[in-house]
Amino acid sequence: MAENFSYLLDKGEKGAKRLEEVIRLVESFHGLSQNPNFKKKFDLHSLTIVENASQKICDTYYKNLVSNKAVMESKNGEATRVNRYKIISGIELAICEVQPFVLNNDTNLRIINSYFAVFAAIGFLLAWEDGTDYLIDYAFPNLNPSEQQEIHRLLIEHIDWLCLVNSNYNLHYFSNAQTWWALRMLLKELNEIR
Amino acid sequence: MTNTKSRLFDEEAFMRNTSYRVSQKRGIVNGEDDAFEKLNLDVRVIKHLEGRFLNFLTGNSLPF
């Protein structure tokens, strides 16, 4: 039976824009997988994209948003809001649910898809305009090796966690959003203070 | 005796009001509308991300 992607289609032009963004990220990550260093790291022969991967990710994202928004409903009827960190969190969890890439061996399947989730999350973070401020323009000239290693380790721990996540459990959604919020604040501080 | 009740901070209400003020100030209706206006995942970002992420995969450098 054909998938109808009704949650995505209901979003109209906003959904179309989100789909374009996800397609760009999927194609970019797939392109990276051709790199010899990438292949060596994951003992990879080839990486294949599942059919309609980007549509599935977006549809899953919007489907999950409905249940997550239900948790956010305020008691006084005020409209609920989804900030950029919740969007990033939702995209990561949708990727983990869909598993858009398949490999010649399944050993590293969840690992590679988790790396892709972080790739997409960072893409969203870099590309978000904050006044005149873009994370892509940040520089960390005085970041010492120990600090750099620690942030690197944090991301690896996050990828390990993504490998274990297999549902849109509401607590995952909110807790993961907080992780990205905290990381964004840390990077902003490191960029501005030093 | 300390009146703990008076010290309780209604964080939920505070965040709701703060969020509302910020939204009004920046003309943001909600994050999805915000993303439609402010998320610019263009070629520059993709190229930057690809280069940094490959180094992140193979070493200890950061992907930002």
Coordinates of C-alpha atoms in Angstrom, one line a residue, chain B residues 5-62:
Chain B
K5 CA 5.1 28.9 49.8
S6 CA 5.8 32.5 49.1
R7 CA 9.3 31.6 47.9
L8 CA 8.0 29.1 45.3
F9 CA 8.7 30.3 41.8
D10 CA 6.1 29.7 39.2
E11 CA 8.5 28.7 36.5
E12 CA 5.9 27.6 34.1
A13 CA 4.1 30.9 34.2
F14 CA 7.4 32.8 34.0
M15 CA 8.5 30.9 30.9
R16 CA 5.1 31.3 29.3
N17 CA 5.2 35.1 29.8
T18 CA 8.8 35.4 28.8
S19 CA 8.3 33.3 25.7
Y20 CA 5.2 35.5 24.9
R21 CA 7.2 38.7 25.2
V22 CA 10.1 37.4 23.1
S23 CA 7.6 36.2 20.6
Q24 CA 5.9 39.5 20.4
K25 CA 9.2 41.4 20.2
R26 CA 10.5 39.3 17.3
G27 CA 7.3 38.8 15.6
I28 CA 7.4 35.1 16.1
V29 CA 4.1 33.2 16.2
N30 CA 5.7 29.8 17.0
G31 CA 8.9 27.9 16.3
E32 CA 7.6 26.3 13.1
D33 CA 6.8 29.8 11.7
D34 CA 10.1 30.9 12.9
A35 CA 11.8 28.1 11.1
F36 CA 10.0 29.1 7.9
E37 CA 11.5 32.6 8.1
K38 CA 14.9 32.1 9.8
L39 CA 16.2 28.6 8.9
N40 CA 18.4 29.1 5.9
L41 CA 19.9 25.7 5.1
D42 CA 21.7 26.9 2.0
V43 CA 24.7 25.7 0.0
R44 CA 27.1 27.6 2.2
V45 CA 25.9 25.8 5.3
I46 CA 25.9 22.4 3.7
K47 CA 29.5 22.8 2.4
H48 CA 30.6 24.1 5.8
L49 CA 28.9 21.2 7.5
E50 CA 30.3 18.5 5.2
G51 CA 33.9 19.7 5.7
R52 CA 33.6 20.0 9.5
F53 CA 31.6 16.8 9.9
L54 CA 34.1 14.7 8.0
N55 CA 36.9 15.9 10.3
F56 CA 34.6 15.2 13.3
L57 CA 34.1 11.7 12.1
T58 CA 37.7 10.9 11.7
G59 CA 39.3 12.9 14.5
N60 CA 38.6 15.0 17.6
S61 CA 37.7 18.2 15.9
L62 CA 34.3 19.8 16.3

